[in-house]
mmCIF file of C-alpha atoms in Angstrom:
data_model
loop_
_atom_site.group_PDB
_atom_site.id
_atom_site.type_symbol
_atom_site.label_atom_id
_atom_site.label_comp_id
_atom_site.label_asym_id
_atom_site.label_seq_id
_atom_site.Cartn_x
_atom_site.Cartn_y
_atom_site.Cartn_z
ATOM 1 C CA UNK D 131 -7.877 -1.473 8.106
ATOM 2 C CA UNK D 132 -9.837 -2.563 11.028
ATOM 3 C CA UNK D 133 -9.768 -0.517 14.179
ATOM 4 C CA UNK D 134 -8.329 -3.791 15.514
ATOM 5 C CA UNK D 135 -5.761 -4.133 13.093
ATOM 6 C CA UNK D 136 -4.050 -0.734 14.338
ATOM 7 C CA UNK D 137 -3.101 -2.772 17.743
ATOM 8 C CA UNK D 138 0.564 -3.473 15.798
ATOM 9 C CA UNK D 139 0.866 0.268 15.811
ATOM 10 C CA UNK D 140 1.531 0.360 19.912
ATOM 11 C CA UNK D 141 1.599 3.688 21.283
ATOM 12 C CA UNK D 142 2.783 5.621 18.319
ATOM 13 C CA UNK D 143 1.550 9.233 17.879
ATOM 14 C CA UNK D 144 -1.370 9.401 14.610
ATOM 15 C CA UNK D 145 -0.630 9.905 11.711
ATOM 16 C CA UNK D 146 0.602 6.877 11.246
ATOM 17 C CA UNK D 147 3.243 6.961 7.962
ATOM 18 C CA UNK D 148 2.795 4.461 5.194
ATOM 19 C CA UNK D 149 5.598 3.731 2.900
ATOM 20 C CA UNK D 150 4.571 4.692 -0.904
ATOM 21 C CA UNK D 151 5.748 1.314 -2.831
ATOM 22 C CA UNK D 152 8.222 1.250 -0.124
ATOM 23 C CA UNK D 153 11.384 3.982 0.577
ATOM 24 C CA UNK D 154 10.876 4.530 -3.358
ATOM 25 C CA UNK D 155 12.658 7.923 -2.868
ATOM 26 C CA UNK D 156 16.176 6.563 -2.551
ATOM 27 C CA UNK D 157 15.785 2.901 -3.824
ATOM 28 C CA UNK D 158 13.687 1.571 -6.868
ATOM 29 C CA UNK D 159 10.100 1.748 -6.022
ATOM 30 C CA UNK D 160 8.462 -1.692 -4.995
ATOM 31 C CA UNK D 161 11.603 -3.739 -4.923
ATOM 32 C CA UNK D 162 12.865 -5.475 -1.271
ATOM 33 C CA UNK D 163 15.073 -2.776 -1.274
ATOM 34 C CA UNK D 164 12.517 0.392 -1.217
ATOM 35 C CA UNK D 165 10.421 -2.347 1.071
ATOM 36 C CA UNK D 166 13.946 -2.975 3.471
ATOM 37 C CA UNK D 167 14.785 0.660 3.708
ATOM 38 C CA UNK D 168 11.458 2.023 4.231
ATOM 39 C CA UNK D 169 11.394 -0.835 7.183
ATOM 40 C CA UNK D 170 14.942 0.316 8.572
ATOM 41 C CA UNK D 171 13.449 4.140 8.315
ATOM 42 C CA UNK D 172 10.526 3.193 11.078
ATOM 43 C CA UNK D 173 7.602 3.190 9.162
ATOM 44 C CA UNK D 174 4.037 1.901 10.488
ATOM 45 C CA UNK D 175 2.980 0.456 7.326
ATOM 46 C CA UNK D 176 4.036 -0.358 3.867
ATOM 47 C CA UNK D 177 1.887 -0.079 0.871
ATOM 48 C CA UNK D 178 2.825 -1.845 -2.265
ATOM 49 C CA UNK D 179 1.167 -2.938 -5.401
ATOM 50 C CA UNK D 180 -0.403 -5.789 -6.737
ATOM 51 C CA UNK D 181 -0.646 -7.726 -9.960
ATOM 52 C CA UNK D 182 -0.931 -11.402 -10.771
ATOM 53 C CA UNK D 183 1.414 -13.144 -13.376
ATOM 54 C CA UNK D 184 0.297 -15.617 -15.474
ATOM 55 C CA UNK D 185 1.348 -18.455 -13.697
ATOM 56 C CA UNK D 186 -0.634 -17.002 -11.120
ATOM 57 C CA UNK D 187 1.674 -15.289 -8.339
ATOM 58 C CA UNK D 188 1.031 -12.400 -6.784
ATOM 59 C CA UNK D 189 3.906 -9.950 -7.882
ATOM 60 C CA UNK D 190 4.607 -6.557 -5.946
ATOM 61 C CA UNK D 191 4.500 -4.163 -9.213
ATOM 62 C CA UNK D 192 2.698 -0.735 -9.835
ATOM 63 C CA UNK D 193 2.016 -0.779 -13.781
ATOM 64 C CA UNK D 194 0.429 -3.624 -15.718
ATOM 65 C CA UNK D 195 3.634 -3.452 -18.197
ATOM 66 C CA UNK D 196 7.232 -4.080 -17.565
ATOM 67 C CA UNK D 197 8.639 -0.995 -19.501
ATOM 68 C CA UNK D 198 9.076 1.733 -16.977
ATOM 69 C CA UNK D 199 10.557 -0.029 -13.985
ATOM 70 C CA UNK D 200 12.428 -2.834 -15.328
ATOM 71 C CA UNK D 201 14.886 -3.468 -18.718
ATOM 72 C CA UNK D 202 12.375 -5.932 -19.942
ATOM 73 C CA UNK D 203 8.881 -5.355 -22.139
ATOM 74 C CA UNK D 204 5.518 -7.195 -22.307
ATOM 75 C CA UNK D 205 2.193 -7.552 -19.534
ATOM 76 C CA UNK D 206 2.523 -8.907 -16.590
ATOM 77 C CA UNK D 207 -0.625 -10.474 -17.256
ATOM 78 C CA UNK D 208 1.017 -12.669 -20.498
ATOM 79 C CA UNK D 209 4.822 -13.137 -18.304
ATOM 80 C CA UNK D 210 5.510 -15.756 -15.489
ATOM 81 C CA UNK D 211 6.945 -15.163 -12.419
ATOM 82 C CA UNK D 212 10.262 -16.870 -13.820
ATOM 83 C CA UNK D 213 9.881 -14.687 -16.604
ATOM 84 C CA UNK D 214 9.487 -11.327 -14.330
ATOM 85 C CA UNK D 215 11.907 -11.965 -11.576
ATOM 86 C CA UNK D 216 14.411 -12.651 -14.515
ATOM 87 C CA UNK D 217 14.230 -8.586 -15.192
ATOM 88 C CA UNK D 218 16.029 -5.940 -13.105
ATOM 89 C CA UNK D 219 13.813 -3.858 -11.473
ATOM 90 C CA UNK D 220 16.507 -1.178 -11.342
ATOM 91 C CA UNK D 221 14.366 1.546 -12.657
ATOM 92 C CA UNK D 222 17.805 2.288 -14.302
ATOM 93 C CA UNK D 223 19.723 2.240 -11.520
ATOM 94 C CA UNK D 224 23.298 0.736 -11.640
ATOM 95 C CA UNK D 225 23.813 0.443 -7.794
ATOM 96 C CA UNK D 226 20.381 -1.552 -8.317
ATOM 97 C CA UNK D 227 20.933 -3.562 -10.776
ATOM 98 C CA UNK D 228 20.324 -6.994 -8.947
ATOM 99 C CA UNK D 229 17.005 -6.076 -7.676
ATOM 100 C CA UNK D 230 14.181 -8.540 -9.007
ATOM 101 C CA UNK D 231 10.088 -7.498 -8.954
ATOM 102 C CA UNK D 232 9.232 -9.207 -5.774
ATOM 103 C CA UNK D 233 6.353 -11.975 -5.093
ATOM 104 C CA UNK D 234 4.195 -11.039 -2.041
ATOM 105 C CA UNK D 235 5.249 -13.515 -0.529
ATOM 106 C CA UNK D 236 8.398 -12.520 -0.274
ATOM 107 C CA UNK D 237 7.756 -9.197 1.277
ATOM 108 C CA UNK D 238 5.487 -11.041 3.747
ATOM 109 C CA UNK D 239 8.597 -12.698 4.782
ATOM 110 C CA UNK D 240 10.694 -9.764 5.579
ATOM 111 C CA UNK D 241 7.502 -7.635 6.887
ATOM 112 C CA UNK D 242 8.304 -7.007 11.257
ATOM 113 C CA UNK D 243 5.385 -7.827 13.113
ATOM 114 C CA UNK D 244 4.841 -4.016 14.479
ATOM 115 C CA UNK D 245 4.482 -2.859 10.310
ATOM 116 C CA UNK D 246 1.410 -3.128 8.839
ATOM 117 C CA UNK D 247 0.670 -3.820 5.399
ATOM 118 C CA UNK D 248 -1.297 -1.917 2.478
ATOM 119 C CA UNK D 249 -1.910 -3.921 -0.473
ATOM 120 C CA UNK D 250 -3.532 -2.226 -3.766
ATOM 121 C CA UNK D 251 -5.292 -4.376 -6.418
ATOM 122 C CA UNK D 252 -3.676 -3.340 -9.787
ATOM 123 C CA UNK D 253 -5.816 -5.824 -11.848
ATOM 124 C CA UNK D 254 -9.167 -7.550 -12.554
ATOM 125 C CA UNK D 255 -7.540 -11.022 -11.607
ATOM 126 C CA UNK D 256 -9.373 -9.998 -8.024
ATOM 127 C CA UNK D 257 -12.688 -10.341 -9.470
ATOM 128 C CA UNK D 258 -12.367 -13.853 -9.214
ATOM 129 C CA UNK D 259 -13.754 -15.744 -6.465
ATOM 130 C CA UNK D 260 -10.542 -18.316 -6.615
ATOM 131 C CA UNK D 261 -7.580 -15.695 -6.552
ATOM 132 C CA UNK D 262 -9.055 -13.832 -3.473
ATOM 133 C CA UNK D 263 -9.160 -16.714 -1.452
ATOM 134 C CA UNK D 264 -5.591 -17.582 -2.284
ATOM 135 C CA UNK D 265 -4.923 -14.413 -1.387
ATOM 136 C CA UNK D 266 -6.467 -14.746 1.992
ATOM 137 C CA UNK D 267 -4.997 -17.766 2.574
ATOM 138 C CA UNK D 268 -1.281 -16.297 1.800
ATOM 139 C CA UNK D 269 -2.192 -13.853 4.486
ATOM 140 C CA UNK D 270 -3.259 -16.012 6.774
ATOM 141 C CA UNK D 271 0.478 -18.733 6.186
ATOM 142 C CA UNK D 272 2.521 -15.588 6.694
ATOM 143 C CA UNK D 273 0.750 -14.154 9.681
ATOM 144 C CA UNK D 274 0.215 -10.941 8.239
ATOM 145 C CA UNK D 275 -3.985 -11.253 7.995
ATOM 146 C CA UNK D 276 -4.596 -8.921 10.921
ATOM 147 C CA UNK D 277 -2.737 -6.176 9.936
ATOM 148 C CA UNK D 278 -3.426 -6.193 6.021
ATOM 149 C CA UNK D 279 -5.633 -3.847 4.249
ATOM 150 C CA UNK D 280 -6.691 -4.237 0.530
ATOM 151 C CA UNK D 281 -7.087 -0.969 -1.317
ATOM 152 C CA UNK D 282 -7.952 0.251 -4.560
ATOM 153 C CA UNK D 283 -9.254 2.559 -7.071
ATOM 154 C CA UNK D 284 -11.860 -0.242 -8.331
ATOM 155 C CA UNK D 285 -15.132 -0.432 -6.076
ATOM 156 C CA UNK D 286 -15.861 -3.741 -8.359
ATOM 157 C CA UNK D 287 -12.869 -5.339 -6.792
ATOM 158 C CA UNK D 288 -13.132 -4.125 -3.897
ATOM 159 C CA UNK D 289 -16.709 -5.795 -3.555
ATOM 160 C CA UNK D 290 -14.982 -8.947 -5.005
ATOM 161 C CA UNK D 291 -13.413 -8.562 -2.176
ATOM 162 C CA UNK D 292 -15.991 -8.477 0.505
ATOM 163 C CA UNK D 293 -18.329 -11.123 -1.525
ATOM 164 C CA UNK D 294 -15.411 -13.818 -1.160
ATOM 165 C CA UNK D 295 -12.981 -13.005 1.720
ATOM 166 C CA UNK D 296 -14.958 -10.641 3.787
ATOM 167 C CA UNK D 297 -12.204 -10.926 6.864
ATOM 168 C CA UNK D 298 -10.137 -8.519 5.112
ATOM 169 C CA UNK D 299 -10.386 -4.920 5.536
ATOM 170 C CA UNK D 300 -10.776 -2.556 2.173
ATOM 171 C CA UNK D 301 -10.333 1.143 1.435
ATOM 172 C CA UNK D 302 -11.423 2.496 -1.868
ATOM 173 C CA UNK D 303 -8.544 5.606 -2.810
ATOM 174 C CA UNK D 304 -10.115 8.288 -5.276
ATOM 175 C CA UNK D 305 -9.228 11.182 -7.678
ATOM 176 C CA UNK D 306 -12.615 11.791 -8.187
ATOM 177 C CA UNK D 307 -15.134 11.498 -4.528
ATOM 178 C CA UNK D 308 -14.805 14.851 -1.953
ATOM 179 C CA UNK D 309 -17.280 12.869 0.174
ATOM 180 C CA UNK D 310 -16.095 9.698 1.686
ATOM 181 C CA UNK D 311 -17.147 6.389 -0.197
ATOM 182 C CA UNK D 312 -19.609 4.103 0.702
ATOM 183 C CA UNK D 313 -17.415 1.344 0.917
ATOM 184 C CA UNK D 314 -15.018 -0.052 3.004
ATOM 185 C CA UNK D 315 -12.777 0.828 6.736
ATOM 186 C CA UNK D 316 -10.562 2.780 4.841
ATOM 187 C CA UNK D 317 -11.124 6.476 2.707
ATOM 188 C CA UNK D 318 -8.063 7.802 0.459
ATOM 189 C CA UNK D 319 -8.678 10.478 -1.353
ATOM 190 C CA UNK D 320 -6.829 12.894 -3.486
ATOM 191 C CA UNK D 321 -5.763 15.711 -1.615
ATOM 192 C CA UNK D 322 -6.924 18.430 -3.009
ATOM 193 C CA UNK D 323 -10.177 16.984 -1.682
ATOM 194 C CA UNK D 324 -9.131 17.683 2.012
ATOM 195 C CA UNK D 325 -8.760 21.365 0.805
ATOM 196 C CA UNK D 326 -12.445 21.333 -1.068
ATOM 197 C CA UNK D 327 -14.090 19.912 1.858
ATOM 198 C CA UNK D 328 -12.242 20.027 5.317
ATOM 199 C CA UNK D 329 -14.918 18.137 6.691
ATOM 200 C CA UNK D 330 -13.752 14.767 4.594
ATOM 201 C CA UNK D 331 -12.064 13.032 7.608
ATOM 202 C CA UNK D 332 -14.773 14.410 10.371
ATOM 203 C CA UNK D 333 -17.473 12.821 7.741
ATOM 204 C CA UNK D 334 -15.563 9.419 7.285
ATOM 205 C CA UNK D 335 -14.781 9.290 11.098
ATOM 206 C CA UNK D 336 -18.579 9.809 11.573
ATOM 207 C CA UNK D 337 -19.041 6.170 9.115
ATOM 208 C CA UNK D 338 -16.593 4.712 11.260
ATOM 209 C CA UNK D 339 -13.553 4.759 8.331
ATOM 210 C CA UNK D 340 -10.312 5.203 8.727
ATOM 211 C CA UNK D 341 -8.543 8.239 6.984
ATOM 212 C CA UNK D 342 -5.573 8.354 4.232
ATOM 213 C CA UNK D 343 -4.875 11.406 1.896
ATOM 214 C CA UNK D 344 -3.477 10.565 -1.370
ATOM 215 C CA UNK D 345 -0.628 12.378 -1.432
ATOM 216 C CA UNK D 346 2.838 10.792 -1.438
ATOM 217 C CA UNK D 347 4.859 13.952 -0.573
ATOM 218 C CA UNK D 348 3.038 14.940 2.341
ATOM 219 C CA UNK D 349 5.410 17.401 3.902
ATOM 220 C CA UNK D 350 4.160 20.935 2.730
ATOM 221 C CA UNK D 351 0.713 19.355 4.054
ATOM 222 C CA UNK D 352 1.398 17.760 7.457
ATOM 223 C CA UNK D 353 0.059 20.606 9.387
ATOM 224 C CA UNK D 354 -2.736 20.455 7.760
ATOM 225 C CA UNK D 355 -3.616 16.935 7.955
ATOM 226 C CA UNK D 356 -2.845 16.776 11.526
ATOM 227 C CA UNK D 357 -5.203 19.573 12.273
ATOM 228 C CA UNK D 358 -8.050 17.373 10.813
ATOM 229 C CA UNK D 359 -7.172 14.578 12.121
ATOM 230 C CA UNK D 360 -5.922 11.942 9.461
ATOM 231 C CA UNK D 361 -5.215 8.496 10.885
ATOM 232 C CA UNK D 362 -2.446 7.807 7.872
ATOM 233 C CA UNK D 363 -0.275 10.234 5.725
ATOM 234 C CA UNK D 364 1.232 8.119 2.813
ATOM 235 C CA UNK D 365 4.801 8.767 1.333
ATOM 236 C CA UNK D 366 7.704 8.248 -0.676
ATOM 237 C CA UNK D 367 10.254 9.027 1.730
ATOM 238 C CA UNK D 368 8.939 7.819 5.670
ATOM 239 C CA UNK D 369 12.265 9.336 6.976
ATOM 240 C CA UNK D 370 11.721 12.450 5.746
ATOM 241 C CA UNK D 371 8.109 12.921 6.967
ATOM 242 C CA UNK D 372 9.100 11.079 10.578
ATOM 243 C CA UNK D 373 11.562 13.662 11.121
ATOM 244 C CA UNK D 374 8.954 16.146 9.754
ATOM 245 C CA UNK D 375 6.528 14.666 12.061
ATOM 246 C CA UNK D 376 8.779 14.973 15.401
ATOM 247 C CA UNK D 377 9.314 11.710 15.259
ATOM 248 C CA UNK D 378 12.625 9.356 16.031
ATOM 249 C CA UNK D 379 11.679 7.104 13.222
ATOM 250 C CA UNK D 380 13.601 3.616 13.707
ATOM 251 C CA UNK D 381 10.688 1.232 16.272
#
């Protein structure tokens, strides 16, 4: 995310708190629900997950199989979006139960214009030159192209990335780096990282990179990350850590 792209955030106190796949805490994780709640809880940005169906829409879901969050079965990959928004993303959930695996698109729609947006690539669809620029040009309909960041664990899409749509921002996440990477505005790494080198966010400041610990239940940690200085703490429950942060929570 572009220093630029932080201007949505106003005046509001670092770290900034990004919504883990939404509120997925209390709703179904990745579902307009999670995305709704985390947005009535105040966060600064939501983070979600990306994967293409086979009609080609972008779909807001974290595995590449339908198994574990919905009551269907089969790859996203091999499923259209008919077929995948015909499923109940419930995760189980009774009170759920009419919740549907979002497109992007519609999470664009509901997205306020102070929350920013974190999208990670989930597949090797973003290789390609044509779905990138489809992607941009989503971003760009919806409004939502200065205040979107692309992330993932893949530095092969993430220089897909750059090579075709180099207006949007990346951030390479890792499990496996304690230096910063070499690529991208954004550095999210494990957290046990920021423990093995407390220097990580000083370093990545130094390249001009923006800072995000992996770590989606922040609390225990928050002292620590403030101390050094991380722009972003990610989570599964942005209530939780606003209150733990001092903050009011609702913009």
């Amino acid at each position: 995310m572009r220093q630029e792209a932080l201007r949505v955030m106003g005046t509001r106190p670092k770290p900034y708190v990004m919504a883990h796949r939404g509120n997925s805490a209390h709703c179904p994780e990745n579902t307009l629900a999670a995305f709704r709640r985390a947005i009535d809880d105040g966060t600064d940005a939501i983070e979600t997950d990306l994967h293409v169906s086979a009609d080609g829409e972008f779909m807001c879901i974290h595995d590449g199989t339908v198994e574990r969050t919905t009551n269907g079965r089969g790859a996203v990959k091999s499923m259209s979006c008919e077929q995948l928004q015909s499923l109940s993303a419930s995760y189980g959930r009774a009170e759920f139960a009419s919740e549907r695996i979002p497109m992007l698109h519609e999470l664009l729609a509901i997205l306020p214009k102070n929350t920013a947006l974190a999208l990670e690539l989930k597949c090797d669809d973003f290789l390609e030159e044509a779905v990138c620029l489809r992607l941009w040009r989503l971003l760009q309909e919806t409004q939502t192209d200065d205040r979107t960041v692309v992330l993932s664990f893949s530095r092969e899409r993430l220089r897909a990335v750059r090579r075709y749509t180099p207006q949007i921002p990346v951030g390479l996440i890792t499990l496996f780096d304690w230096l910063p990477g070499e690529i991208g505005e954004l550095a999210g790494p494990w957290w046990p990282f920021t423990f093995l080198n407390p220097l990580y966010v000083w370093m990545a400041h130094r390249r001009g990179q923006l800072t995000c610990p992996l770590d989606p239940t922040p609390e225990p940690r928050l002292w620590y990350y403030r101390l050094l200085g991380y722009d972003t703490v990610l989570t599964n429950d942005p209530a939780l850590t606003l209150r733990a942060l001092g903050r009011p929570g609702k913009k």
